[in-house]
Every structure is written in C-alpha cells, then in structure tokens.
CSV table of C-alpha atoms and ligand atoms in Angstrom, one decimal:
chain,number,residue,atom,x,y,z
A,1,MET,CA,2.0,11.8,-30.2
A,2,LYS,CA,1.1,12.8,-26.8
A,3,ILE,CA,1.9,11.4,-23.3
A,4,ILE,CA,-0.1,13.0,-20.7
A,5,VAL,CA,0.9,12.5,-16.8
A,6,SER,CA,-2.6,13.0,-14.9
A,7,ASP,CA,-1.0,13.5,-11.7
A,8,TYR,CA,2.4,13.1,-10.0
A,9,ILE,CA,4.3,13.0,-6.7
A,10,GLU,CA,7.9,13.9,-8.1
A,11,PRO,CA,8.9,17.4,-7.5
A,12,ASP,CA,8.9,18.1,-11.2
A,13,LEU,CA,9.1,15.9,-14.4
A,14,ARG,CA,12.0,17.6,-15.9
A,15,TRP,CA,14.0,14.3,-15.8
A,16,GLU,CA,11.3,12.5,-17.7
A,17,GLN,CA,11.3,15.2,-20.3
A,18,GLU,CA,15.1,14.9,-20.7
A,19,GLN,CA,15.1,11.3,-21.2
A,20,LEU,CA,12.2,11.4,-23.9
A,21,ALA,CA,13.9,14.2,-25.9
A,22,GLY,CA,14.4,13.4,-29.4
A,23,ALA,CA,12.1,10.5,-29.3
A,24,GLY,CA,9.3,12.6,-31.3
A,25,VAL,CA,6.8,12.7,-28.4
A,26,GLU,CA,4.8,15.8,-26.6
A,27,PHE,CA,5.2,15.1,-22.8
A,28,GLN,CA,3.0,16.9,-20.6
A,29,GLY,CA,2.7,17.0,-16.7
A,30,CYS,CA,-0.5,17.8,-15.1
A,31,GLN,CA,-1.8,17.8,-11.3
A,32,LEU,CA,-5.2,16.7,-11.6
A,33,LYS,CA,-5.8,14.8,-8.4
A,34,GLY,CA,-9.0,15.7,-6.8
A,35,ALA,CA,-10.3,17.6,-10.1
A,36,THR,CA,-13.6,16.6,-11.6
A,37,GLU,CA,-14.1,14.1,-14.3
A,38,ASP,CA,-14.7,17.1,-17.0
A,39,GLU,CA,-11.5,18.7,-15.9
A,40,VAL,CA,-9.5,15.4,-16.2
A,41,HIS,CA,-11.1,14.7,-19.5
A,42,ALA,CA,-10.2,18.3,-20.7
A,43,ARG,CA,-6.5,17.8,-19.9
A,44,LEU,CA,-6.1,14.1,-21.2
A,45,ALA,CA,-8.1,14.4,-24.2
A,46,GLY,CA,-6.0,13.5,-27.4
A,47,ALA,CA,-3.4,11.7,-25.2
A,48,GLU,CA,-2.0,8.2,-26.5
A,49,VAL,CA,-0.3,7.1,-23.3
A,50,VAL,CA,-1.5,8.5,-20.0
A,51,ILE,CA,0.6,8.0,-16.8
A,52,VAL,CA,-1.6,8.0,-13.8
A,53,ASN,CA,-1.0,8.2,-10.0
A,54,MET,CA,-4.1,8.7,-8.0
A,55,VAL,CA,-6.6,10.1,-10.5
A,56,LYS,CA,-9.6,7.9,-10.9
A,57,MET,CA,-9.8,6.2,-14.3
A,58,THR,CA,-13.5,5.6,-14.4
A,59,ARG,CA,-15.7,4.0,-17.0
A,60,SER,CA,-17.3,7.0,-18.2
A,61,LEU,CA,-13.7,8.8,-18.4
A,62,LEU,CA,-12.2,6.0,-20.2
A,63,LYS,CA,-15.0,6.0,-22.9
A,64,ARG,CA,-14.2,9.9,-23.5
A,65,LEU,CA,-10.6,9.2,-24.3
A,66,PRO,CA,-10.6,7.4,-27.9
A,67,SER,CA,-7.1,8.4,-28.5
A,68,CYS,CA,-5.6,6.5,-25.5
A,69,ARG,CA,-3.9,3.3,-26.2
A,70,LEU,CA,-1.8,2.8,-23.0
A,71,ILE,CA,-2.4,3.9,-19.4
A,72,ILE,CA,0.5,3.2,-17.0
A,73,ARG,CA,-0.2,3.4,-13.4
A,74,HIS,CA,2.5,5.0,-11.5
A,75,GLY,CA,2.6,2.4,-8.5
A,76,VAL,CA,1.5,-1.0,-7.3
A,77,GLY,CA,-2.2,-0.9,-6.5
A,78,TYR,CA,-4.4,-0.3,-9.7
A,79,ASP,CA,-7.9,-0.1,-8.1
A,80,ASN,CA,-8.2,3.6,-9.3
A,81,ILE,CA,-8.3,2.2,-12.8
A,82,ASP,CA,-11.6,0.3,-14.4
A,83,LEU,CA,-9.6,-2.5,-15.7
A,84,ALA,CA,-12.8,-4.0,-17.3
A,85,ALA,CA,-13.6,-0.7,-19.0
A,86,ALA,CA,-10.1,-0.1,-20.2
A,87,THR,CA,-10.1,-3.4,-21.8
A,88,GLU,CA,-13.5,-2.8,-23.5
A,89,CYS,CA,-12.2,0.5,-24.9
A,90,GLY,CA,-9.1,-1.1,-26.3
A,91,ILE,CA,-6.8,0.3,-23.9
A,92,ARG,CA,-3.7,-1.5,-22.5
A,93,VAL,CA,-3.2,-1.0,-18.8
A,94,CYS,CA,0.1,-1.8,-17.1
A,95,TYR,CA,1.6,-1.0,-13.8
A,96,VAL,CA,5.0,-1.2,-11.8
A,97,PRO,CA,4.8,-3.9,-9.1
A,98,ASP,CA,8.3,-4.2,-8.6
A,99,TYR,CA,9.7,-0.9,-7.3
A,100,CYS,CA,9.1,-0.7,-3.5
A,101,ARG,CA,8.6,-4.3,-2.2
A,102,GLU,CA,11.2,-3.9,0.5
A,103,GLU,CA,10.2,-0.5,1.6
A,104,VAL,CA,6.7,-1.6,2.1
A,105,ALA,CA,7.8,-4.5,4.0
A,106,GLU,CA,10.2,-2.4,6.1
A,107,GLN,CA,7.2,-0.1,7.1
A,108,ALA,CA,5.0,-3.0,7.9
A,109,MET,CA,7.9,-4.2,10.2
A,110,MET,CA,8.4,-0.8,11.6
A,111,LEU,CA,4.7,-0.6,12.5
A,112,LEU,CA,4.5,-4.0,13.9
A,113,LEU,CA,7.6,-3.1,16.0
A,114,LEU,CA,6.2,0.2,17.1
A,115,CYS,CA,2.9,-1.2,18.1
A,116,ARG,CA,4.2,-4.2,19.8
A,117,ARG,CA,6.7,-2.1,21.7
A,118,ARG,CA,3.9,0.2,22.6
A,119,PHE,CA,5.7,3.2,21.0
A,120,THR,CA,3.1,5.7,21.6
A,121,ARG,CA,3.4,5.1,25.1
A,122,GLN,CA,7.0,5.3,25.0
A,123,LEU,CA,7.0,8.9,23.3
A,124,GLU,CA,4.4,9.9,25.7
A,125,SER,CA,6.5,8.6,28.8
A,126,PHE,CA,10.0,9.0,27.5
A,127,GLU,CA,10.7,11.6,24.7
A,128,ASP,CA,8.9,14.5,26.8
A,129,SER,CA,9.9,13.2,30.2
A,130,VAL,CA,13.4,12.0,29.3
A,131,ARG,CA,14.1,15.6,28.0
A,132,GLN,CA,12.6,16.7,31.4
A,133,GLY,CA,15.0,14.6,33.3
A,134,GLN,CA,12.4,12.0,34.2
A,135,TRP,CA,13.1,8.4,34.0
A,136,ASP,CA,10.2,5.8,34.1
A,137,PHE,CA,9.0,3.1,31.9
A,138,SER,CA,6.1,2.4,34.0
A,139,LYS,CA,3.4,3.5,31.3
A,140,VAL,CA,4.7,1.2,28.7
A,141,ILE,CA,4.2,-1.9,30.6
A,142,PRO,CA,3.2,-4.6,29.5
A,143,VAL,CA,5.5,-5.2,26.4
A,144,ARG,CA,6.0,-8.9,25.4
A,145,ARG,CA,8.8,-10.0,23.4
A,146,PHE,CA,8.7,-9.9,19.7
A,147,SER,CA,10.9,-13.1,19.1
A,148,GLY,CA,8.7,-16.2,19.4
A,149,SER,CA,5.5,-14.2,19.0
A,150,ARG,CA,3.2,-15.5,16.3
A,151,ALA,CA,2.8,-13.3,13.4
A,152,GLY,CA,-0.3,-13.5,10.8
A,153,ILE,CA,0.5,-12.5,7.3
A,154,VAL,CA,-2.8,-12.0,5.1
A,155,GLY,CA,-1.9,-11.9,1.3
A,156,CYS,CA,1.6,-13.5,0.9
A,157,GLY,CA,2.5,-11.9,-2.7
A,158,ARG,CA,5.3,-9.8,-3.7
A,159,ILE,CA,5.4,-7.9,-0.3
A,160,GLY,CA,4.0,-10.3,2.1
A,161,SER,CA,6.5,-12.9,1.2
A,162,ILE,CA,9.1,-10.3,1.8
A,163,VAL,CA,7.8,-9.5,5.3
A,164,VAL,CA,7.5,-13.6,5.7
A,165,GLN,CA,11.1,-13.4,5.6
A,166,MET,CA,11.7,-10.3,7.5
A,167,LEU,CA,9.5,-11.7,10.5
A,168,ARG,CA,11.4,-15.0,10.7
A,169,GLY,CA,14.7,-13.1,10.9
A,170,PHE,CA,13.3,-11.4,14.0
A,171,GLY,CA,12.4,-14.8,15.4
A,172,ALA,CA,8.6,-14.7,15.0
A,173,GLU,CA,6.6,-17.7,14.0
A,174,VAL,CA,5.0,-17.0,10.7
A,175,MET,CA,1.2,-18.0,9.7
A,176,VAL,CA,0.0,-16.9,6.2
A,177,HIS,CA,-3.5,-16.7,4.8
A,178,ASP,CA,-3.6,-16.6,1.2
A,179,PRO,CA,-6.2,-18.6,-0.7
A,180,TYR,CA,-4.4,-18.1,-4.0
A,181,LEU,CA,-0.9,-19.2,-3.0
A,182,SER,CA,0.1,-21.9,-5.2
A,183,GLU,CA,1.3,-25.3,-3.6
A,184,ARG,CA,4.5,-24.7,-5.2
A,185,ARG,CA,5.2,-21.3,-3.8
A,186,GLN,CA,4.0,-22.6,-0.3
A,187,ALA,CA,6.8,-25.1,-0.8
A,188,GLU,CA,9.2,-22.6,-1.6
A,189,LEU,CA,8.4,-20.4,1.4
A,190,GLY,CA,8.2,-23.4,3.7
A,191,LEU,CA,4.6,-22.7,4.9
A,192,GLN,CA,1.1,-23.5,4.2
A,193,THR,CA,-1.6,-21.2,3.9
A,194,ILE,CA,-4.4,-21.5,6.8
A,195,PRO,CA,-7.9,-20.1,7.1
A,196,LEU,CA,-8.3,-16.3,8.2
A,197,GLU,CA,-10.3,-17.3,11.3
A,198,GLU,CA,-7.4,-19.4,12.4
A,199,LEU,CA,-4.8,-16.8,11.8
A,200,LEU,CA,-6.7,-14.0,13.5
A,201,SER,CA,-7.7,-15.9,16.5
A,202,THR,CA,-4.3,-17.4,17.1
A,203,ALA,CA,-1.9,-14.4,16.1
A,204,ASP,CA,-0.1,-12.1,18.5
A,205,MET,CA,0.4,-9.4,15.3
A,206,VAL,CA,-1.4,-9.4,12.0
A,207,THR,CA,-0.2,-7.6,8.8
A,208,ILE,CA,-2.3,-7.0,5.9
A,209,HIS,CA,-0.9,-7.3,2.2
A,210,PRO,CA,-3.6,-8.4,-0.3
A,211,SER,CA,-4.7,-6.1,-3.2
A,212,LEU,CA,-7.9,-4.5,-2.9
A,213,THR,CA,-10.5,-6.3,-4.8
A,214,THR,CA,-14.1,-6.8,-4.4
A,215,GLU,CA,-13.3,-9.7,-2.4
A,216,THR,CA,-10.7,-8.1,0.0
A,217,LYS,CA,-12.8,-4.9,0.5
A,218,TYR,CA,-13.6,-4.8,4.2
A,219,MET,CA,-12.3,-8.3,4.6
A,220,ILE,CA,-11.2,-7.1,8.2
A,221,GLY,CA,-14.5,-5.8,9.9
A,222,GLU,CA,-15.9,-6.0,13.1
A,223,ARG,CA,-16.6,-9.9,13.2
A,224,GLU,CA,-12.8,-10.4,12.3
A,225,LEU,CA,-11.4,-7.8,15.0
A,226,ARG,CA,-13.6,-9.5,17.4
A,227,MET,CA,-11.7,-12.8,16.7
A,228,MET,CA,-8.4,-11.3,17.5
A,229,GLN,CA,-6.7,-11.8,21.0
A,230,PRO,CA,-7.0,-8.5,23.2
A,231,HIS,CA,-3.2,-8.3,23.3
A,232,ALA,CA,-2.9,-8.6,19.5
A,233,ILE,CA,-2.0,-5.9,16.9
A,234,ILE,CA,-2.9,-5.3,13.5
A,235,VAL,CA,-1.0,-3.3,10.7
A,236,ASN,CA,-2.2,-2.4,7.5
A,237,THR,CA,0.4,-1.0,4.6
A,238,ALA,CA,-1.6,-2.5,1.4
A,239,ARG,CA,-5.1,-0.5,1.0
A,240,GLY,CA,-7.3,1.6,3.4
A,241,ALA,CA,-10.7,-0.2,2.3
A,242,ILE,CA,-9.2,-3.7,3.1
A,243,VAL,CA,-9.8,-2.9,6.7
A,244,ASN,CA,-13.1,-1.2,7.9
A,245,ALA,CA,-12.0,1.8,9.8
A,246,GLU,CA,-15.0,2.4,11.9
A,247,ALA,CA,-14.7,-1.2,13.2
A,248,LEU,CA,-11.1,-0.6,13.9
A,249,ALA,CA,-11.6,2.4,15.9
A,250,ARG,CA,-13.9,0.7,17.9
A,251,ALA,CA,-11.8,-2.2,18.3
A,252,CYS,CA,-8.7,-0.1,19.6
A,253,ARG,CA,-10.9,2.1,21.7
A,254,GLU,CA,-12.5,-0.6,23.4
A,255,LYS,CA,-9.7,-2.9,23.5
A,256,TRP,CA,-10.7,-5.8,21.8
A,257,ILE,CA,-7.2,-5.6,20.4
A,258,ALA,CA,-4.3,-3.7,21.8
A,259,GLY,CA,-3.5,-1.4,18.9
A,260,ALA,CA,-2.8,-0.9,15.2
A,261,GLY,CA,-0.5,0.7,12.6
A,262,ILE,CA,-2.3,2.2,9.6
A,263,ASP,CA,-0.5,3.7,6.3
A,264,VAL,CA,-3.4,3.5,3.9
A,265,PHE,CA,-6.9,5.1,4.2
A,266,GLU,CA,-9.9,4.4,2.1
A,267,SER,CA,-10.0,8.2,1.2
A,268,GLU,CA,-6.8,9.8,1.2
A,269,PRO,CA,-5.8,12.3,2.9
A,270,PRO,CA,-8.3,11.3,5.5
A,271,ALA,CA,-10.8,13.9,6.5
A,272,GLU,CA,-10.5,15.7,9.7
A,273,THR,CA,-13.3,13.9,11.3
A,274,PHE,CA,-11.9,10.3,10.3
A,275,VAL,CA,-12.6,7.8,13.1
A,276,LEU,CA,-9.0,6.9,13.6
A,277,ARG,CA,-7.8,10.4,14.5
A,278,GLY,CA,-7.1,10.6,18.1
A,279,VAL,CA,-7.4,7.0,18.8
A,280,ASP,CA,-4.4,6.6,21.2
A,281,ASN,CA,-3.0,3.2,20.5
A,282,VAL,CA,-3.3,3.7,16.7
A,283,ILE,CA,-0.2,5.2,14.8
A,284,LEU,CA,-1.0,6.8,11.2
A,285,THR,CA,1.4,7.3,8.6
A,286,PRO,CA,0.5,9.3,5.5
A,287,HIS,CA,0.7,6.2,2.7
A,288,LEU,CA,4.4,6.7,2.8
A,289,ALA,CA,5.4,2.8,2.8
A,290,TRP,CA,6.6,2.8,-0.8
A,291,TYR,CA,9.0,5.7,-0.2
A,292,SER,CA,12.8,5.7,-0.2
A,293,GLU,CA,14.9,8.0,-2.6
A,294,ASP,CA,15.9,4.6,-4.3
A,295,ALA,CA,12.2,3.5,-5.0
A,296,GLY,CA,11.5,6.9,-6.2
A,297,TRP,CA,13.9,6.7,-8.8
A,298,SER,CA,13.5,3.1,-9.6
A,299,ILE,CA,9.7,3.7,-10.6
A,300,ARG,CA,11.1,6.9,-12.7
A,301,GLU,CA,13.1,4.5,-14.7
A,302,LYS,CA,10.8,1.8,-15.1
A,303,ILE,CA,8.0,4.0,-16.3
A,304,ILE,CA,10.4,5.4,-18.9
A,305,GLU,CA,11.4,1.8,-19.9
A,306,ASP,CA,7.6,1.1,-20.6
A,307,ILE,CA,7.2,4.2,-22.7
A,308,ARG,CA,10.4,3.2,-24.6
A,309,ARG,CA,8.7,-0.3,-25.0
A,310,TYR,CA,5.7,1.3,-26.3
A,311,LEU,CA,7.4,3.4,-28.7
A,312,ASP,CA,9.1,0.4,-30.1
A,313,GLY,CA,5.9,-1.5,-30.4
A,314,ARG,CA,6.8,-4.0,-27.5
A,315,PRO,CA,4.5,-5.2,-24.7
A,316,PRO,CA,5.0,-3.5,-21.4
A,317,ARG,CA,7.1,-5.1,-18.5
A,318,PHE,CA,3.7,-5.8,-16.5
A,319,PRO,CA,0.7,-5.7,-18.5
A,320,LEU,CA,-2.7,-5.9,-16.6
A,321,ASN,CA,-4.9,-6.7,-19.6
B,401,NAD,N1,1.4,1.6,1.4
B,401,NAD,C1,2.2,1.7,0.3
B,401,NAD,O1,2.9,2.7,-0.2
B,401,NAD,C2,2.0,0.5,-0.8
B,401,NAD,C3,3.1,0.3,-1.9
B,401,NAD,C4,2.9,-0.7,-2.7
B,401,NAD,C5,1.8,-1.6,-2.8
B,401,NAD,N2,1.1,-1.3,-1.6
B,401,NAD,C6,-0.1,-2.4,-1.6
B,401,NAD,O2,0.5,-3.5,-0.9
B,401,NAD,C7,-0.4,-4.8,-1.4
B,401,NAD,C8,0.3,-6.0,-1.7
B,401,NAD,O3,1.1,-5.7,-2.7
B,401,NAD,P1,2.1,-6.7,-3.7
B,401,NAD,O4,2.7,-6.0,-4.8
B,401,NAD,O5,2.6,-7.5,-2.7
B,401,NAD,O6,0.8,-7.5,-4.4
B,401,NAD,P2,0.6,-8.8,-5.2
B,401,NAD,O7,-0.3,-9.1,-6.0
B,401,NAD,O8,2.3,-9.5,-5.3
B,401,NAD,O9,0.3,-9.8,-3.6
B,401,NAD,C9,-1.1,-9.8,-3.2
B,401,NAD,C10,-1.5,-11.2,-2.9
B,401,NAD,O10,-2.7,-11.0,-2.1
B,401,NAD,C11,-3.3,-12.2,-2.2
B,401,NAD,N3,-4.8,-12.1,-2.2
B,401,NAD,C12,-5.7,-12.0,-3.0
B,401,NAD,N4,-6.8,-12.2,-2.6
B,401,NAD,C13,-6.8,-12.5,-1.2
B,401,NAD,C14,-7.5,-12.6,-0.2
B,401,NAD,N5,-9.0,-12.7,-0.1
B,401,NAD,N6,-7.0,-13.1,1.1
B,401,NAD,C15,-5.8,-13.2,1.3
B,401,NAD,N7,-4.8,-12.9,0.2
B,401,NAD,C16,-5.4,-12.6,-0.9
B,401,NAD,C17,-3.0,-12.7,-3.7
B,401,NAD,O11,-3.1,-14.0,-3.9
B,401,NAD,C18,-1.4,-12.3,-3.5
B,401,NAD,O12,-0.6,-13.5,-3.3
B,401,NAD,C19,-1.4,-4.0,-2.3
B,401,NAD,O13,-2.7,-3.8,-1.9
B,401,NAD,C20,-0.7,-2.7,-3.0
B,401,NAD,O14,-1.8,-1.9,-3.4
B,401,NAD,C21,0.9,-0.4,-0.9
C-alpha cells in the first residue's frame, strides 16, 4: 500500500516515516509543485493515499489515478482539488480545517492594525530616521483610533468568528456578511449578518474570510471597492482570487481606499510584474497566516491520524465528499 505526498512544506518527512514504521505502508515524499500533469501522474500513479499541499488535482489527473482511494489536503482551502471529479472517480477527499484558525485570525488582526496605524509610513519615517537620530511622526498623520471603529468581516466560519471575538477585544464595532450563517450561529455570536453593500459602505476596515468558490471568486472587485470609504482599509488572508488584485491596486493607488494588507495571491508566488508590488499603501505577506510552530506540528499529527483512520477502515476526521 503506497502513500505518496505530492508536495510538502516541512523541512523533511522523517517524522511521518517514523510514525508509520511498522504500519505496512510504503511512504514517499515528492516535491511536485509546478510540475506538469504528466510529471505529477508519473510520480503519483500507484498511490492509494495522496497527501497534497499545492499541486492541482485536476479532473484529467484524477481520472488517471485508478489506485487512488483517498486524498488528504494538507491545509484548510481545497480549491486545488476538483472535488466533483474526485467523487465521480470514487476518491474520498478530506482536509484539515482545524489546525491554524487562531494563527490566521492573528495575522488578519496584525494586518488590520498595521494598515490602520499606517505602519508602512511608520517604517519609512521611524525605522530609518530614528536610527539616524531623527524624531518625527508627521508622515504617519492621520491615524484614527482602532477602538470604536467599525470592522466588517466577510465570511464568518471557523476563522472569521475568531476574528469577531478578537476585534471585540480591541473595542471595535463588528459587522458581518455571511449569507450562510445559521440563525443559531448568529445568536451564539450575538450578531446578525448584513448585506455586503451595507458592510462595505459603512466599515472603517474590512477583513475577508470566505472559502474560494465560484461564488466568492472576485466577489471584491472595482464596484465593491468603490463602495468603501476613502479612509477604509481591507485585509485578505483567505484566498487571493476572492479580491480582484487589478482593481485593488487601482483602489489603493488612486486612494479610493486608504490601504490593504494581503497574505494570499491568485498565483503564488506572485509574478515580478504583479500589480500590487510597489503600491506603497499595501502590505504583502507570503501566505504565512497559517504559520506557527504549533500549527505546523498540529497539522502533521492530524494527517497521521487520518492515515491511521484510513488504515483502520474508519472515515477521515473531516471528509469533503
Ligand atoms: N492564509 C492562510 O494561511 C490560510 C490558512 C487557513 C485558511 N485560509 C483560508 O481562510 C478562509 C476561511 O477558512 P475557514 O476555515 O474559516 O473556512 P470556513 O469554511 O469555516 O468558513 C468560511 C465561511 O465563509 C462563508 N461564505 C461562503 N460563501 C460566502 C459568501 N459568498 N459571502 C460571505 N461569506 C461566505 C461560509 O458560510 C463560512 O461561514 C478560507 O478561504 C481558507 O482557505 C487561509
């Protein structure tokens, strides 16, 4: 029985190999991110379980993997896996939605605070100048108080609902847009979801947390950014394609909004010509919101647990089909 990892972000997979020693499985790690479909196929053919980070599991690839019975997505978003095709091929897909909720919420908060307190201007005016003996905050003006400001959360699932609590802890007034949030969950969180237009037009800051679906792709484009207030900021730690980067670059350059903090990109890493590079009121981080040492180990343990469950004939912790 072969278990093959298509691509991984860990330094190596020795720990996984040790965990599975004696389980009667052959465990192999590959680094196939950016490989052609034929190359991916050549390495994954024969695997019964595939663990995938960023490699695209397309319909045509899945059809060429007749031995595959389970795909474990190493992460929360699973937009790189054609779920409908996997189901048609009789391949079970599962994921790990519970390993980095706090980390992503913390990164969103960090970006909100950095944008709100105009950190890029602080760096420009303080970091170099303070070292050089200068003392001037004029470039940072105007900064508005975080506490008491109106924060809009788009998508209030596992991560969005932690951001709600964190924002409240900072004294912000919270508004949520999530058309799928149940009445019960709204009552638990003490809020009612509002239309996107109302949220965008009244928020001082907006943070994006839905999954990437055909419905949420480019849900924030020129029309939506133009609804926002000129002093408002937007943060995206969910998926790059939810926000149209071309429109966002224009919005930030032309000051329809005050700035943005972006952790995720439609194509990763972004090309040298990527539109948001060089926009001085945009902070970019390299899709690391998930990262902490704790989350890094947590996902490894959870994936081993799903492999053990598979070997015991039990369903995965979080099946998607
Ligand atoms: N940057 C990172 O490192 C990182 C790490 C983990 C997760 N993520 C991303 O964070 C996002 C949220 O993850 P999660 O675990 O909270 O997901 P989740 O499934 O728990 O929550 C998503 C929420 O979005 C809502 N939603 C769906 N369609 C919507 C729409 N049209 N408008 C508004 N809301 C909508 C859903 O009802 C749900 O409540 C995902 O996109 C995931 O890929 C990023």
